[in-house]
Amino acid sequence: MNTTTPQQVTPTQRQKDRFITGWAVAGLLALLPIVVLCWIVVLSGERGSRCLEYGEQCSTIPGYALYDAFWLALFAGLAALVWPRARWTYARLWAVFVQWAAQLTLGAMILSGA
């Protein structure tokens, strides 16, 4: 008997749901640390401290864009958690994708322009 023959292993629905839920929870737990660490990095630099102290060289990114990305990441993560697990697995997967895209975009916006 040859045991090295590759066999197709397909994950069960429960395994898919756990995978999606795990990424949604990880994203929600990482959202605030990402924001706080990005602001610490920005404010510890010369440009960030000049903006904070003198109001010079501040961001050209509008404040509502940062808030929108934060709330989008939060709501997409919560939607992925409360969505019914038995149906629409791909909708939950897209919600997690939107969540991570929004929070990584938020971190990039903070680091690049704030």
Coordinates of C-alpha atoms in Angstrom, one line a residue:
M1 CA 0.0 0.0 0.0
N2 CA 1.4 3.4 -1.0
T3 CA 0.7 6.0 1.7
T4 CA 2.5 8.8 -0.1
T5 CA -0.3 9.2 -2.7
P6 CA -1.8 12.7 -2.3
Q7 CA -5.4 12.6 -1.2
Q8 CA -7.8 15.5 -1.4
V9 CA -8.9 16.7 2.0
T10 CA -11.8 19.1 2.0
P11 CA -12.6 21.0 5.1
T12 CA -16.0 20.5 6.7
Q13 CA -18.5 23.3 7.1
R14 CA -17.7 23.5 10.8
Q15 CA -13.9 23.9 10.1
K16 CA -14.6 26.7 7.6
D17 CA -16.8 28.5 10.2
R18 CA -14.1 28.2 12.8
F19 CA -11.5 29.5 10.4
I20 CA -13.6 32.6 9.5
T21 CA -14.6 33.2 13.1
G22 CA -11.0 33.0 14.2
W23 CA -9.9 35.6 11.7
A24 CA -12.8 37.9 12.6
V25 CA -11.9 37.7 16.3
A26 CA -8.2 38.2 15.6
G27 CA -9.1 41.3 13.6
L28 CA -11.3 42.7 16.3
L29 CA -8.7 42.1 19.0
A30 CA -5.9 43.6 16.8
L31 CA -7.9 46.8 15.8
L32 CA -7.2 49.0 18.8
P33 CA -3.5 47.9 19.2
I34 CA -2.9 48.7 15.5
V35 CA -4.4 52.1 15.8
V36 CA -2.6 52.9 19.1
L37 CA 0.8 51.7 17.9
C38 CA 0.4 53.6 14.6
W39 CA -0.4 56.8 16.4
I40 CA 2.6 56.3 18.8
V41 CA 4.9 55.8 15.8
V42 CA 3.5 58.9 14.1
L43 CA 3.6 61.2 17.2
S44 CA 7.1 60.1 18.2
G45 CA 8.4 61.4 14.9
E46 CA 9.3 65.0 14.1
R47 CA 6.4 65.6 11.8
G48 CA 3.8 64.3 14.2
S49 CA 5.2 66.2 17.1
R50 CA 5.3 69.5 15.1
C51 CA 1.6 68.9 14.2
L52 CA 0.7 68.1 17.8
E53 CA 2.6 71.1 19.3
Y54 CA 2.4 73.8 16.7
G55 CA -0.3 72.7 14.2
E56 CA 2.3 72.7 11.4
Q57 CA 2.8 69.9 8.8
C58 CA -0.4 68.1 9.8
S59 CA -2.1 65.5 7.7
T60 CA -3.8 66.1 4.4
I61 CA -6.0 63.0 5.0
P62 CA -9.4 64.1 6.2
G63 CA -10.3 63.0 9.7
Y64 CA -13.6 61.4 8.6
A65 CA -11.6 58.9 6.4
L66 CA -9.8 57.6 9.5
Y67 CA -13.1 57.3 11.4
D68 CA -14.8 55.7 8.5
A69 CA -12.1 53.0 8.1
F70 CA -12.2 52.3 11.8
W71 CA -15.9 51.9 12.0
L72 CA -16.0 49.9 8.8
A73 CA -13.4 47.4 10.2
L74 CA -15.3 47.2 13.5
F75 CA -18.8 46.6 11.9
A76 CA -17.5 44.2 9.3
G77 CA -15.8 42.1 12.0
L78 CA -18.9 42.1 14.1
A79 CA -21.1 41.2 11.1
A80 CA -18.8 38.3 10.4
L81 CA -19.3 37.1 14.0
V82 CA -23.0 37.4 14.2
W83 CA -23.8 36.2 10.7
P84 CA -25.6 32.8 10.7
R85 CA -22.9 30.2 10.3
A86 CA -25.0 27.6 8.5
R87 CA -25.5 29.7 5.4
W88 CA -23.7 32.2 3.3
T89 CA -20.2 31.2 4.3
Y90 CA -18.8 33.3 1.5
A91 CA -20.6 36.4 2.8
R92 CA -18.9 36.0 6.1
L93 CA -15.6 35.4 4.4
W94 CA -16.0 38.7 2.5
A95 CA -16.9 40.5 5.7
V96 CA -13.7 39.3 7.2
F97 CA -11.8 40.4 4.1
V98 CA -13.4 43.8 4.3
Q99 CA -12.6 44.0 8.0
W100 CA -8.9 43.3 7.5
A101 CA -8.6 45.5 4.4
A102 CA -10.2 48.4 6.3
Q103 CA -8.0 48.1 9.4
L104 CA -4.8 47.7 7.4
T105 CA -5.8 50.7 5.3
L106 CA -6.5 52.6 8.5
G107 CA -3.0 51.8 9.8
A108 CA -1.4 52.8 6.5
M109 CA -3.3 56.1 6.4
I110 CA -2.3 56.9 10.0
L111 CA 1.4 56.1 9.2
S112 CA 1.6 57.9 5.9
G113 CA -0.4 61.0 6.4
A114 CA -1.3 61.7 10.0

